[in-house]
Amino acid sequence: MSSLPTFTIGICGFGTVGQGVWKHIERSRATLEARVGAKLVLACAAVRDLKKKRPVKIAASKLTDDPLAIATDPKIDIVCELMGGTGLAREVTLAALSRGAIVISANKALICAHGEEIFATARKHGGHFFFEASVAGGIPLIKALREGLVANRFPLIYGILNGTCNYILTQMEEQDAPYSAVLGDAKRLGYAEADESLDVLGWDTAHKAAVLAFLAHGTWVKPAQMIVEGIDRITPGDFKNAAALGYGIKLLAVITRDFSTGELCVRVHPTLLPESHVVAKVSGVFNAVSVQGDVAGTTLYIGRGAGQDATASAVISDLVDAVSLLKNDRRAFITARKRSAPARPVLACRLAPPEHIRGRYYLRLTVSDEPGVLAQIAAAMAAQHVSIASVIQSAQEPAGAASLVLTTHWSNERALRATLRRLARLRCVLEKPLLLRIGDFSE
Ligand code: NAP
Ligand code: HSE
């Protein structure tokens, strides 16, 4: 083993993911080193609180509270940015790339906010940026899109990209519990972001959708340009209504590209999926992503989307690619070169206007239970040419109120937004309506 080249790794962030990476490298060191043909030295890890007790033990001399010192240390070949956030994480990433080092990141928020700058810095200085762990946890989805499916264009990519939300929705459906009661479990299990509102309000899914849209279409779409809705307003009652209609509820990212017009649409919202749909059956922390390629057809990826071990698996796969690159193996060099540059040339994508984003809808309203209310609701919808497909009415607290659940025939986002504005002006509508999309995906 002594003749093997040695590569030195610094880990910025020793929380859920950082400790997972350390633990699994230590556990599988012999196998990994044999596979990669190099010695791996875990040199140091940066944390915020040096005194915190951590399940994975490392020598105190290897811990620092200065991640930038790791990023700028010329002895560190590979820097893993596993802190999260977009401030210090950006500084660390750019500092390491600027000295030509390899950076491995699980930080989708950072890539979404500063991906262009990060890739440009990597290209300028000959550094490399790897990010398999940033989307869909342990599923090698980035590799699948960039390498396995490189021959394809992608008219449709959709799926569950947030393990925390899928865990919460599954528990709500199975235990009839409100989402706030389940969120604590997702945090304890190490699935949630440090700021869990990123998960439940849909932003984490939007960050991942932005990364996938970039890989698939070569253009950055910011969350502000997407429809982004979370799971925070879904109640156990919505699962019962959805089940009565034959659906389950999943938080989905949906990325569509119309190659005849160039229009691209990236959206994130809770979606009613037919109970028989394979993605509707994916439960707990698992993610499921359906990728429609114009050459390969549809491929589907299912696996753990969050948590220590699944995410560490993705980071270590990047580490192995990074080491192969450093050893200057020609095949790996080509692979890694692709990773630092956009997967596809930047195309002139246009974002689809709301009237081109078509679908069917589920609308839940709390209304006063009195004569003529249904007629007022129907009139508000008819004024926007939104046609009602079904109505379920049930009694609701407080006394004198009723819950109305309507589904629509095909309509579009512009018409539904205008309908919601009309409904908000009606005195008989007692609460902000909940609008969910119905997913009409064939596979
Ligand atoms: P975490 O458990 O909160 O760990 C973050 C680590 O970074 C902690 O060790 C923290 O130090 C350290 N840190 C934070 N700010 C710091 C600062 N200013 N200076 C020095 N150290 C700092 O987070 P995580 O769940 O491991 O997630 C890390 C990254 O992976 C995030 O970008 C997240 O989005 C991404 N990710 C997470 C998962 C998952 O399932 N958890 C999956 C995929 C991707 P202390 O320990 O001292 O607080
Ligand atoms: N909080 C994220 C999730 C971590 O639950 O999916 C994985 O990216």
Short mmCIF file of C-alpha atoms and ligand atoms in Angstrom, two decimals:
data_model
loop_
_atom_site.label_atom_id
_atom_site.label_comp_id
_atom_site.label_asym_id
_atom_site.label_seq_id
_atom_site.Cartn_x
_atom_site.Cartn_y
_atom_site.Cartn_z
CA MET A 1 0.00 0.00 0.00
CA SER A 2 2.89 2.36 0.73
CA SER A 3 3.55 2.96 -2.98
CA LEU A 4 0.02 4.21 -3.51
CA PRO A 5 -0.45 7.96 -4.00
CA THR A 6 -1.96 9.76 -1.03
CA PHE A 7 -4.78 12.32 -1.16
CA THR A 8 -5.80 14.55 1.70
CA ILE A 9 -9.39 15.43 2.51
CA GLY A 10 -10.70 18.30 4.61
CA ILE A 11 -14.32 18.34 5.73
CA CYS A 12 -16.01 21.68 6.35
CA GLY A 13 -19.09 20.81 8.41
CA PHE A 14 -19.14 17.85 10.79
CA GLY A 15 -22.89 17.50 11.33
CA THR A 16 -25.22 14.83 9.96
CA VAL A 17 -23.55 14.52 6.55
CA GLY A 18 -19.95 15.34 7.52
CA GLN A 19 -19.90 12.71 10.27
CA GLY A 20 -21.51 10.20 7.91
CA VAL A 21 -18.75 10.72 5.34
CA TRP A 22 -16.02 10.38 7.98
CA LYS A 23 -17.61 7.29 9.54
CA HIS A 24 -18.06 5.44 6.25
CA ILE A 25 -14.59 6.26 4.95
CA GLU A 26 -13.10 4.97 8.20
CA ARG A 27 -15.30 1.86 8.11
CA SER A 28 -14.64 1.00 4.46
CA ARG A 29 -11.17 2.44 4.13
CA ALA A 30 -9.50 -0.77 2.94
CA THR A 31 -12.11 -1.45 0.27
CA LEU A 32 -12.28 2.15 -0.89
CA GLU A 33 -8.50 2.52 -1.08
CA ALA A 34 -8.22 -0.74 -3.00
CA ARG A 35 -10.94 0.38 -5.41
CA VAL A 36 -9.48 3.80 -6.02
CA GLY A 37 -5.81 2.78 -5.86
CA ALA A 38 -4.84 5.56 -3.47
CA LYS A 39 -4.54 6.28 0.22
CA LEU A 40 -7.19 8.58 1.66
CA VAL A 41 -6.18 10.82 4.54
CA LEU A 42 -9.00 12.39 6.54
CA ALA A 43 -7.00 15.38 7.69
CA CYS A 44 -9.42 17.70 9.46
CA ALA A 45 -12.99 18.82 9.98
CA ALA A 46 -14.44 22.26 10.68
CA VAL A 47 -17.34 22.93 13.02
CA ARG A 48 -18.95 25.97 14.60
CA ASP A 49 -18.88 24.66 18.19
CA LEU A 50 -15.67 22.84 19.14
CA LYS A 51 -17.17 21.68 22.46
CA LYS A 52 -20.27 19.96 21.03
CA LYS A 53 -20.51 16.20 21.72
CA ARG A 54 -20.66 14.24 18.47
CA PRO A 55 -21.51 10.58 17.83
CA VAL A 56 -18.52 10.19 15.48
CA LYS A 57 -15.30 10.67 17.43
CA ILE A 58 -12.23 12.33 15.96
CA ALA A 59 -9.05 13.61 17.54
CA ALA A 60 -9.43 17.12 18.95
CA SER A 61 -6.31 18.09 17.00
CA LYS A 62 -8.21 17.43 13.75
CA LEU A 63 -11.11 19.75 14.62
CA THR A 64 -11.07 23.44 13.81
CA ASP A 65 -13.64 26.19 13.92
CA ASP A 66 -12.12 27.85 10.85
CA PRO A 67 -13.44 26.30 7.62
CA LEU A 68 -11.63 28.87 5.51
CA ALA A 69 -8.32 27.58 6.90
CA ILE A 70 -9.19 24.18 5.40
CA ALA A 71 -10.30 25.73 2.11
CA THR A 72 -7.06 27.67 1.71
CA ASP A 73 -4.66 25.00 3.01
CA PRO A 74 -2.50 23.88 0.05
CA LYS A 75 -1.98 20.48 1.71
CA ILE A 76 -5.71 19.67 1.36
CA ASP A 77 -6.46 18.14 -2.07
CA ILE A 78 -10.20 17.73 -1.67
CA VAL A 79 -12.48 20.05 0.33
CA CYS A 80 -15.95 18.80 1.24
CA GLU A 81 -18.36 21.67 1.90
CA LEU A 82 -20.96 20.11 4.20
CA MET A 83 -21.95 23.11 6.31
CA GLY A 84 -24.97 24.41 4.43
CA GLY A 85 -26.04 28.01 3.91
CA THR A 86 -24.99 30.39 1.16
CA GLY A 87 -22.65 32.82 2.95
CA LEU A 88 -19.58 31.18 4.47
CA ALA A 89 -20.22 28.11 2.29
CA ARG A 90 -19.78 30.28 -0.81
CA GLU A 91 -16.55 31.79 0.56
CA VAL A 92 -15.15 28.36 1.39
CA THR A 93 -16.11 26.94 -2.00
CA LEU A 94 -14.68 29.84 -3.99
CA ALA A 95 -11.49 29.95 -1.88
CA ALA A 96 -10.81 26.26 -2.48
CA LEU A 97 -11.67 26.39 -6.19
CA SER A 98 -9.52 29.51 -6.64
CA ARG A 99 -6.42 27.56 -5.62
CA GLY A 100 -7.33 24.78 -8.06
CA ALA A 101 -8.59 22.35 -5.41
CA ILE A 102 -11.50 19.96 -5.81
CA VAL A 103 -14.67 20.84 -3.91
CA ILE A 104 -17.40 18.34 -3.13
CA SER A 105 -20.71 19.79 -2.04
CA ALA A 106 -24.12 18.60 -0.84
CA ASN A 107 -25.36 22.18 -0.77
CA LYS A 108 -28.20 22.65 -3.26
CA ALA A 109 -29.13 26.08 -1.82
CA LEU A 110 -25.60 27.28 -2.59
CA ILE A 111 -25.57 25.79 -6.09
CA CYS A 112 -28.96 27.30 -6.89
CA ALA A 113 -27.91 30.76 -5.66
CA HIS A 114 -24.30 30.82 -6.92
CA GLY A 115 -23.90 27.94 -9.36
CA GLU A 116 -22.84 30.16 -12.26
CA GLU A 117 -20.11 31.81 -10.20
CA ILE A 118 -18.94 28.48 -8.76
CA PHE A 119 -18.67 26.74 -12.14
CA ALA A 120 -16.95 29.79 -13.65
CA THR A 121 -14.42 29.86 -10.78
CA ALA A 122 -13.74 26.15 -11.16
CA ARG A 123 -13.16 26.59 -14.90
CA LYS A 124 -10.96 29.65 -14.46
CA HIS A 125 -8.59 28.08 -11.94
CA GLY A 126 -8.64 24.46 -13.07
CA GLY A 127 -10.49 23.37 -9.93
CA HIS A 128 -13.40 20.96 -10.00
CA PHE A 129 -16.79 21.00 -8.34
CA PHE A 130 -18.70 17.78 -7.60
CA PHE A 131 -22.27 17.79 -6.29
CA GLU A 132 -23.89 14.35 -6.50
CA ALA A 133 -25.24 14.64 -2.93
CA SER A 134 -27.06 17.90 -3.64
CA VAL A 135 -30.09 16.26 -5.28
CA ALA A 136 -32.01 13.12 -4.29
CA GLY A 137 -29.68 11.95 -1.49
CA GLY A 138 -28.31 8.50 -2.20
CA ILE A 139 -29.72 8.21 -5.74
CA PRO A 140 -26.97 8.77 -8.33
CA LEU A 141 -29.24 11.09 -10.28
CA ILE A 142 -26.68 13.71 -11.30
CA LYS A 143 -24.54 10.98 -12.87
CA ALA A 144 -27.58 9.51 -14.59
CA LEU A 145 -28.52 12.85 -16.16
CA ARG A 146 -25.00 13.95 -17.14
CA GLU A 147 -23.53 10.66 -18.19
CA GLY A 148 -26.00 7.82 -18.57
CA LEU A 149 -28.57 9.94 -20.41
CA VAL A 150 -26.21 12.29 -22.23
CA ALA A 151 -27.79 11.37 -25.60
CA ASN A 152 -31.18 12.69 -24.54
CA ARG A 153 -33.23 15.86 -24.43
CA PHE A 154 -35.69 15.98 -21.54
CA PRO A 155 -39.26 17.09 -22.18
CA LEU A 156 -40.35 16.04 -18.69
CA ILE A 157 -38.63 15.43 -15.35
CA TYR A 158 -40.75 15.17 -12.26
CA GLY A 159 -40.65 13.62 -8.85
CA ILE A 160 -40.25 13.73 -5.12
CA LEU A 161 -37.01 15.56 -4.26
CA ASN A 162 -37.44 16.26 -0.55
CA GLY A 163 -37.18 13.40 1.93
CA THR A 164 -38.42 15.46 4.87
CA CYS A 165 -41.67 16.41 3.13
CA ASN A 166 -42.26 12.91 1.84
CA TYR A 167 -41.67 11.56 5.33
CA ILE A 168 -44.10 14.12 6.80
CA LEU A 169 -46.77 13.53 4.15
CA THR A 170 -46.51 9.77 4.62
CA GLN A 171 -46.90 10.07 8.38
CA MET A 172 -49.83 12.48 7.98
CA GLU A 173 -51.57 10.08 5.65
CA GLU A 174 -50.88 6.97 7.74
CA GLN A 175 -51.21 8.43 11.26
CA ASP A 176 -53.81 11.13 10.57
CA ALA A 177 -51.41 13.60 12.28
CA PRO A 178 -51.00 17.33 11.52
CA TYR A 179 -47.70 18.20 9.84
CA SER A 180 -46.38 20.13 12.84
CA ALA A 181 -46.57 16.92 14.93
CA VAL A 182 -44.39 15.00 12.47
CA LEU A 183 -41.78 17.64 11.63
CA GLY A 184 -39.88 17.03 14.91
CA ASP A 185 -39.34 13.36 13.96
CA ALA A 186 -37.92 14.35 10.56
CA LYS A 187 -35.50 16.71 12.33
CA ARG A 188 -34.41 14.08 14.85
CA LEU A 189 -33.80 11.60 12.03
CA GLY A 190 -31.38 14.07 10.38
CA TYR A 191 -33.52 14.60 7.26
CA ALA A 192 -34.47 18.26 7.67
CA GLU A 193 -32.45 21.35 6.80
CA ALA A 194 -31.05 23.44 9.67
CA ASP A 195 -33.84 25.86 8.70
CA GLU A 196 -36.69 23.41 8.23
CA SER A 197 -38.89 26.01 6.54
CA LEU A 198 -36.70 25.40 3.47
CA ASP A 199 -38.14 21.87 3.42
CA VAL A 200 -41.79 22.40 4.27
CA LEU A 201 -42.29 25.57 2.21
CA GLY A 202 -40.90 23.90 -0.91
CA TRP A 203 -37.66 25.91 -1.27
CA ASP A 204 -35.32 22.94 -0.86
CA THR A 205 -37.19 21.13 -3.62
CA ALA A 206 -36.96 24.30 -5.72
CA HIS A 207 -33.17 24.45 -5.20
CA LYS A 208 -32.87 20.84 -6.36
CA ALA A 209 -35.22 21.45 -9.29
CA ALA A 210 -32.98 24.38 -10.33
CA VAL A 211 -29.94 22.07 -10.32
CA LEU A 212 -31.78 19.44 -12.40
CA ALA A 213 -33.12 22.08 -14.82
CA PHE A 214 -29.57 23.37 -15.27
CA LEU A 215 -28.23 19.90 -15.97
CA ALA A 216 -31.08 19.06 -18.33
CA HIS A 217 -31.48 22.39 -20.13
CA GLY A 218 -28.27 24.35 -19.49
CA THR A 219 -30.02 27.34 -17.98
CA TRP A 220 -30.46 28.59 -14.42
CA VAL A 221 -34.00 29.15 -13.23
CA LYS A 222 -34.24 30.96 -9.90
CA PRO A 223 -36.88 29.93 -7.34
CA ALA A 224 -38.46 33.40 -7.74
CA GLN A 225 -39.19 32.45 -11.37
CA MET A 226 -40.90 29.20 -10.39
CA ILE A 227 -44.23 28.31 -8.85
CA VAL A 228 -43.13 27.19 -5.36
CA GLU A 229 -45.71 25.95 -2.87
CA GLY A 230 -45.05 23.84 0.22
CA ILE A 231 -46.90 21.34 2.33
CA ASP A 232 -47.63 23.58 5.33
CA ARG A 233 -51.32 24.10 4.54
CA ILE A 234 -52.16 20.46 3.86
CA THR A 235 -54.34 18.85 6.54
CA PRO A 236 -55.14 15.20 7.30
CA GLY A 237 -58.58 16.01 5.83
CA ASP A 238 -56.97 16.69 2.43
CA PHE A 239 -55.64 13.12 2.39
CA LYS A 240 -59.17 11.84 3.06
CA ASN A 241 -60.62 14.02 0.28
CA ALA A 242 -57.85 12.96 -2.09
CA ALA A 243 -58.40 9.28 -1.22
CA ALA A 244 -62.13 9.66 -1.87
CA LEU A 245 -61.17 10.88 -5.35
CA GLY A 246 -58.62 8.05 -5.85
CA TYR A 247 -55.47 10.08 -5.23
CA GLY A 248 -52.53 10.38 -2.85
CA ILE A 249 -50.67 13.67 -2.20
CA LYS A 250 -46.94 14.18 -2.91
CA LEU A 251 -44.75 17.27 -3.01
CA LEU A 252 -43.40 17.21 -6.55
CA ALA A 253 -40.93 19.16 -8.63
CA VAL A 254 -42.06 19.27 -12.26
CA ILE A 255 -39.69 20.42 -15.03
CA THR A 256 -41.21 20.58 -18.51
CA ARG A 257 -39.66 21.75 -21.75
CA ASP A 258 -41.60 22.22 -24.96
CA PHE A 259 -38.97 21.74 -27.66
CA SER A 260 -41.24 23.19 -30.35
CA THR A 261 -41.45 26.59 -28.60
CA GLY A 262 -38.37 26.40 -26.35
CA GLU A 263 -40.59 27.09 -23.32
CA LEU A 264 -39.34 25.79 -19.99
CA CYS A 265 -41.39 25.51 -16.82
CA VAL A 266 -40.04 24.62 -13.38
CA ARG A 267 -42.54 24.28 -10.56
CA VAL A 268 -42.84 22.80 -7.09
CA HIS A 269 -46.16 22.03 -5.47
CA PRO A 270 -48.13 19.41 -3.60
CA THR A 271 -49.73 17.23 -6.25
CA LEU A 272 -52.57 14.74 -6.29
CA LEU A 273 -51.29 11.57 -7.95
CA PRO A 274 -53.50 8.57 -8.77
CA GLU A 275 -53.05 6.01 -5.96
CA SER A 276 -51.90 3.44 -8.53
CA HIS A 277 -49.08 5.67 -9.82
CA VAL A 278 -45.66 4.29 -8.91
CA VAL A 279 -44.49 7.65 -7.50
CA ALA A 280 -47.61 7.87 -5.28
CA LYS A 281 -46.48 4.63 -3.63
CA VAL A 282 -43.04 5.97 -2.69
CA SER A 283 -43.20 6.68 1.02
CA GLY A 284 -41.16 7.91 3.96
CA VAL A 285 -37.80 9.54 3.34
CA PHE A 286 -37.58 8.04 -0.15
CA ASN A 287 -37.35 10.18 -3.29
CA ALA A 288 -38.60 9.14 -6.71
CA VAL A 289 -37.66 10.88 -9.94
CA SER A 290 -39.07 10.12 -13.38
CA VAL A 291 -36.90 11.31 -16.27
CA GLN A 292 -38.37 11.28 -19.74
CA GLY A 293 -35.63 11.30 -22.38
CA ASP A 294 -36.35 11.62 -26.08
CA VAL A 295 -33.97 8.73 -26.86
CA ALA A 296 -34.09 6.44 -23.82
CA GLY A 297 -37.75 6.95 -23.00
CA THR A 298 -38.70 7.11 -19.34
CA THR A 299 -36.34 6.02 -16.58
CA LEU A 300 -37.32 6.06 -12.93
CA TYR A 301 -35.04 6.46 -9.90
CA ILE A 302 -36.12 5.58 -6.36
CA GLY A 303 -34.03 5.68 -3.20
CA ARG A 304 -33.41 7.39 0.11
CA GLY A 305 -33.49 11.13 -0.47
CA ALA A 306 -32.05 12.33 2.84
CA GLY A 307 -30.30 11.13 5.96
CA GLN A 308 -26.74 10.51 7.02
CA ASP A 309 -25.91 7.26 5.25
CA ALA A 310 -27.62 7.90 1.91
CA THR A 311 -26.04 11.33 1.62
CA ALA A 312 -22.61 10.09 2.70
CA SER A 313 -22.85 7.46 -0.04
CA ALA A 314 -23.26 10.22 -2.65
CA VAL A 315 -20.43 12.34 -1.22
CA ILE A 316 -18.07 9.34 -1.16
CA SER A 317 -18.92 8.55 -4.78
CA ASP A 318 -17.80 12.07 -5.65
CA LEU A 319 -14.67 11.56 -3.54
CA VAL A 320 -13.76 8.47 -5.51
CA ASP A 321 -14.27 10.34 -8.79
CA ALA A 322 -12.17 13.20 -7.42
CA VAL A 323 -9.34 10.87 -6.48
CA SER A 324 -9.46 9.22 -9.91
CA LEU A 325 -9.23 12.67 -11.43
CA LEU A 326 -6.27 13.59 -9.24
CA LYS A 327 -4.53 10.40 -10.25
CA ASN A 328 -5.05 11.77 -13.77
CA ASP A 329 -6.73 8.71 -15.08
CA ARG A 330 -7.81 9.77 -18.56
CA ARG A 331 -11.35 8.35 -18.51
CA ALA A 332 -12.14 9.88 -15.14
CA PHE A 333 -10.58 13.14 -16.28
CA ILE A 334 -13.11 13.40 -19.10
CA THR A 335 -15.91 12.59 -16.69
CA ALA A 336 -14.85 15.16 -14.18
CA ARG A 337 -14.26 17.82 -16.80
CA LYS A 338 -17.90 17.48 -17.75
CA ARG A 339 -18.91 18.03 -14.15
CA SER A 340 -17.20 21.39 -13.83
CA ALA A 341 -18.73 22.79 -16.96
CA PRO A 342 -22.40 23.11 -17.89
CA ALA A 343 -23.73 19.74 -19.04
CA ARG A 344 -25.24 21.29 -22.12
CA PRO A 345 -24.69 24.52 -24.03
CA VAL A 346 -26.78 27.35 -22.66
CA LEU A 347 -29.89 27.33 -24.84
CA ALA A 348 -32.22 30.22 -25.36
CA CYS A 349 -34.89 28.98 -22.96
CA ARG A 350 -38.04 31.01 -22.43
CA LEU A 351 -40.02 30.55 -19.27
CA ALA A 352 -43.56 29.40 -20.01
CA PRO A 353 -46.17 32.08 -19.21
CA PRO A 354 -48.91 31.05 -16.70
CA GLU A 355 -51.53 30.56 -19.42
CA HIS A 356 -49.33 27.87 -21.01
CA ILE A 357 -49.02 25.93 -17.75
CA ARG A 358 -52.02 23.67 -18.02
CA GLY A 359 -53.51 21.21 -15.59
CA ARG A 360 -56.42 20.04 -13.52
CA TYR A 361 -56.89 21.35 -10.00
CA TYR A 362 -58.19 20.51 -6.51
CA LEU A 363 -59.63 23.44 -4.62
CA ARG A 364 -60.58 23.30 -0.92
CA LEU A 365 -62.74 26.11 0.40
CA THR A 366 -64.18 26.86 3.81
CA VAL A 367 -67.48 28.63 3.17
CA SER A 368 -70.54 29.72 5.10
CA ASP A 369 -73.15 26.98 4.88
CA GLU A 370 -76.09 28.91 3.45
CA PRO A 371 -78.25 29.00 0.32
CA GLY A 372 -76.66 30.29 -2.88
CA VAL A 373 -73.02 29.77 -1.84
CA LEU A 374 -72.29 27.02 -4.34
CA ALA A 375 -73.77 29.20 -7.08
CA GLN A 376 -71.45 32.12 -6.15
CA ILE A 377 -68.41 29.83 -6.20
CA ALA A 378 -69.45 28.32 -9.53
CA ALA A 379 -69.97 31.81 -10.97
CA ALA A 380 -66.50 32.97 -9.84
CA MET A 381 -64.97 29.95 -11.55
CA ALA A 382 -67.11 30.25 -14.68
CA ALA A 383 -66.00 33.88 -15.06
CA GLN A 384 -62.48 32.52 -15.67
CA HIS A 385 -63.72 29.63 -17.81
CA VAL A 386 -62.76 27.16 -15.11
CA SER A 387 -65.06 24.18 -15.38
CA ILE A 388 -65.98 22.15 -12.28
CA ALA A 389 -65.50 18.37 -12.53
CA SER A 390 -66.64 17.28 -9.04
CA VAL A 391 -67.78 18.67 -5.70
CA ILE A 392 -67.56 17.16 -2.21
CA GLN A 393 -69.28 19.06 0.60
CA SER A 394 -68.92 18.27 4.30
CA ALA A 395 -69.73 19.99 7.57
CA GLN A 396 -66.86 21.87 9.15
CA GLU A 397 -66.00 23.77 12.35
CA PRO A 398 -67.13 26.40 13.28
CA ALA A 399 -70.87 25.65 13.20
CA GLY A 400 -72.44 27.21 10.13
CA ALA A 401 -69.36 26.58 7.97
CA ALA A 402 -68.85 23.92 5.34
CA SER A 403 -65.86 22.49 3.56
CA LEU A 404 -66.16 22.41 -0.22
CA VAL A 405 -63.71 20.40 -2.25
CA LEU A 406 -63.92 20.98 -5.97
CA THR A 407 -61.92 19.46 -8.77
CA THR A 408 -61.70 21.14 -12.16
CA HIS A 409 -61.42 20.04 -15.75
CA TRP A 410 -58.30 21.17 -17.66
CA SER A 411 -57.48 24.82 -17.13
CA ASN A 412 -54.32 26.88 -16.62
CA GLU A 413 -52.39 28.75 -13.95
CA ARG A 414 -53.50 32.22 -15.09
CA ALA A 415 -57.19 31.28 -14.92
CA LEU A 416 -56.79 29.66 -11.51
CA ARG A 417 -54.91 32.65 -10.07
CA ALA A 418 -57.68 34.96 -11.27
CA THR A 419 -60.27 32.59 -9.83
CA LEU A 420 -58.53 32.63 -6.42
CA ARG A 421 -58.58 36.44 -6.45
CA ARG A 422 -62.34 36.41 -7.19
CA LEU A 423 -63.02 33.84 -4.49
CA ALA A 424 -61.08 35.88 -1.93
CA ARG A 425 -63.49 38.77 -2.52
CA LEU A 426 -66.60 36.67 -1.73
CA ARG A 427 -68.02 37.14 1.77
CA CYS A 428 -69.11 33.51 1.88
CA VAL A 429 -65.48 32.31 1.57
CA LEU A 430 -64.24 32.23 5.17
CA GLU A 431 -60.57 31.20 4.77
CA LYS A 432 -57.83 31.41 2.18
CA PRO A 433 -58.60 28.60 -0.30
CA LEU A 434 -56.13 25.74 -0.75
CA LEU A 435 -55.23 24.97 -4.36
CA LEU A 436 -53.52 21.69 -5.24
CA ARG A 437 -52.57 20.45 -8.69
CA ILE A 438 -53.67 17.11 -10.07
CA GLY A 439 -50.78 15.23 -11.67
CA ASP A 440 -51.58 13.75 -15.06
CA PHE A 441 -48.39 11.81 -15.70
CA SER A 442 -48.76 8.62 -17.64
CA GLU A 443 -45.61 7.00 -16.20
P1 NAP B 1 -25.88 19.91 10.03
O1 NAP B 1 -26.14 18.61 10.67
O2 NAP B 1 -26.57 21.13 10.55
O3 NAP B 1 -24.30 20.13 10.01
C1 NAP B 1 -23.72 21.34 9.63
C2 NAP B 1 -22.28 21.34 10.10
O4 NAP B 1 -21.64 22.52 9.64
C3 NAP B 1 -22.13 21.31 11.62
O5 NAP B 1 -21.06 20.50 12.00
C4 NAP B 1 -21.84 22.77 11.97
O6 NAP B 1 -21.07 22.90 13.14
C5 NAP B 1 -21.03 23.17 10.76
N1 NAP B 1 -21.12 24.62 10.55
C6 NAP B 1 -22.21 25.34 10.26
N2 NAP B 1 -21.90 26.63 10.18
C7 NAP B 1 -20.58 26.74 10.45
C8 NAP B 1 -19.67 27.81 10.55
N3 NAP B 1 -20.06 29.07 10.38
N4 NAP B 1 -18.39 27.54 10.83
C9 NAP B 1 -17.98 26.26 11.03
N5 NAP B 1 -18.79 25.19 10.95
C10 NAP B 1 -20.08 25.43 10.66
O7 NAP B 1 -26.25 19.85 8.48
P2 NAP B 1 -26.31 18.56 7.53
O8 NAP B 1 -27.67 17.96 7.61
O9 NAP B 1 -25.11 17.73 7.74
O10 NAP B 1 -26.26 19.26 6.08
C11 NAP B 1 -25.05 19.77 5.57
C12 NAP B 1 -25.25 20.11 4.10
O11 NAP B 1 -25.66 18.94 3.40
C13 NAP B 1 -26.34 21.15 3.83
O12 NAP B 1 -25.99 21.91 2.70
C14 NAP B 1 -27.57 20.30 3.50
O13 NAP B 1 -28.49 20.98 2.67
C15 NAP B 1 -26.90 19.17 2.74
N6 NAP B 1 -27.63 17.92 2.70
C16 NAP B 1 -28.10 17.37 3.85
C17 NAP B 1 -28.75 16.15 3.79
C18 NAP B 1 -29.30 15.49 5.02
O14 NAP B 1 -30.01 14.49 4.86
N7 NAP B 1 -29.04 15.97 6.22
C19 NAP B 1 -28.89 15.50 2.57
C20 NAP B 1 -28.39 16.09 1.41
C21 NAP B 1 -27.76 17.30 1.49
P3 NAP B 1 -21.64 22.49 14.59
O15 NAP B 1 -21.80 21.00 14.52
O16 NAP B 1 -20.61 22.91 15.56
O17 NAP B 1 -22.94 23.20 14.73
N1 HSE B 2 -33.64 18.34 3.83
C1 HSE B 2 -33.38 17.61 2.65
C2 HSE B 2 -34.49 16.63 2.41
C3 HSE B 2 -32.07 16.88 2.77
O1 HSE B 2 -35.24 16.35 3.35
O2 HSE B 2 -34.65 16.15 1.29
C4 HSE B 2 -31.69 16.16 1.50
O3 HSE B 2 -31.34 17.06 0.50
#
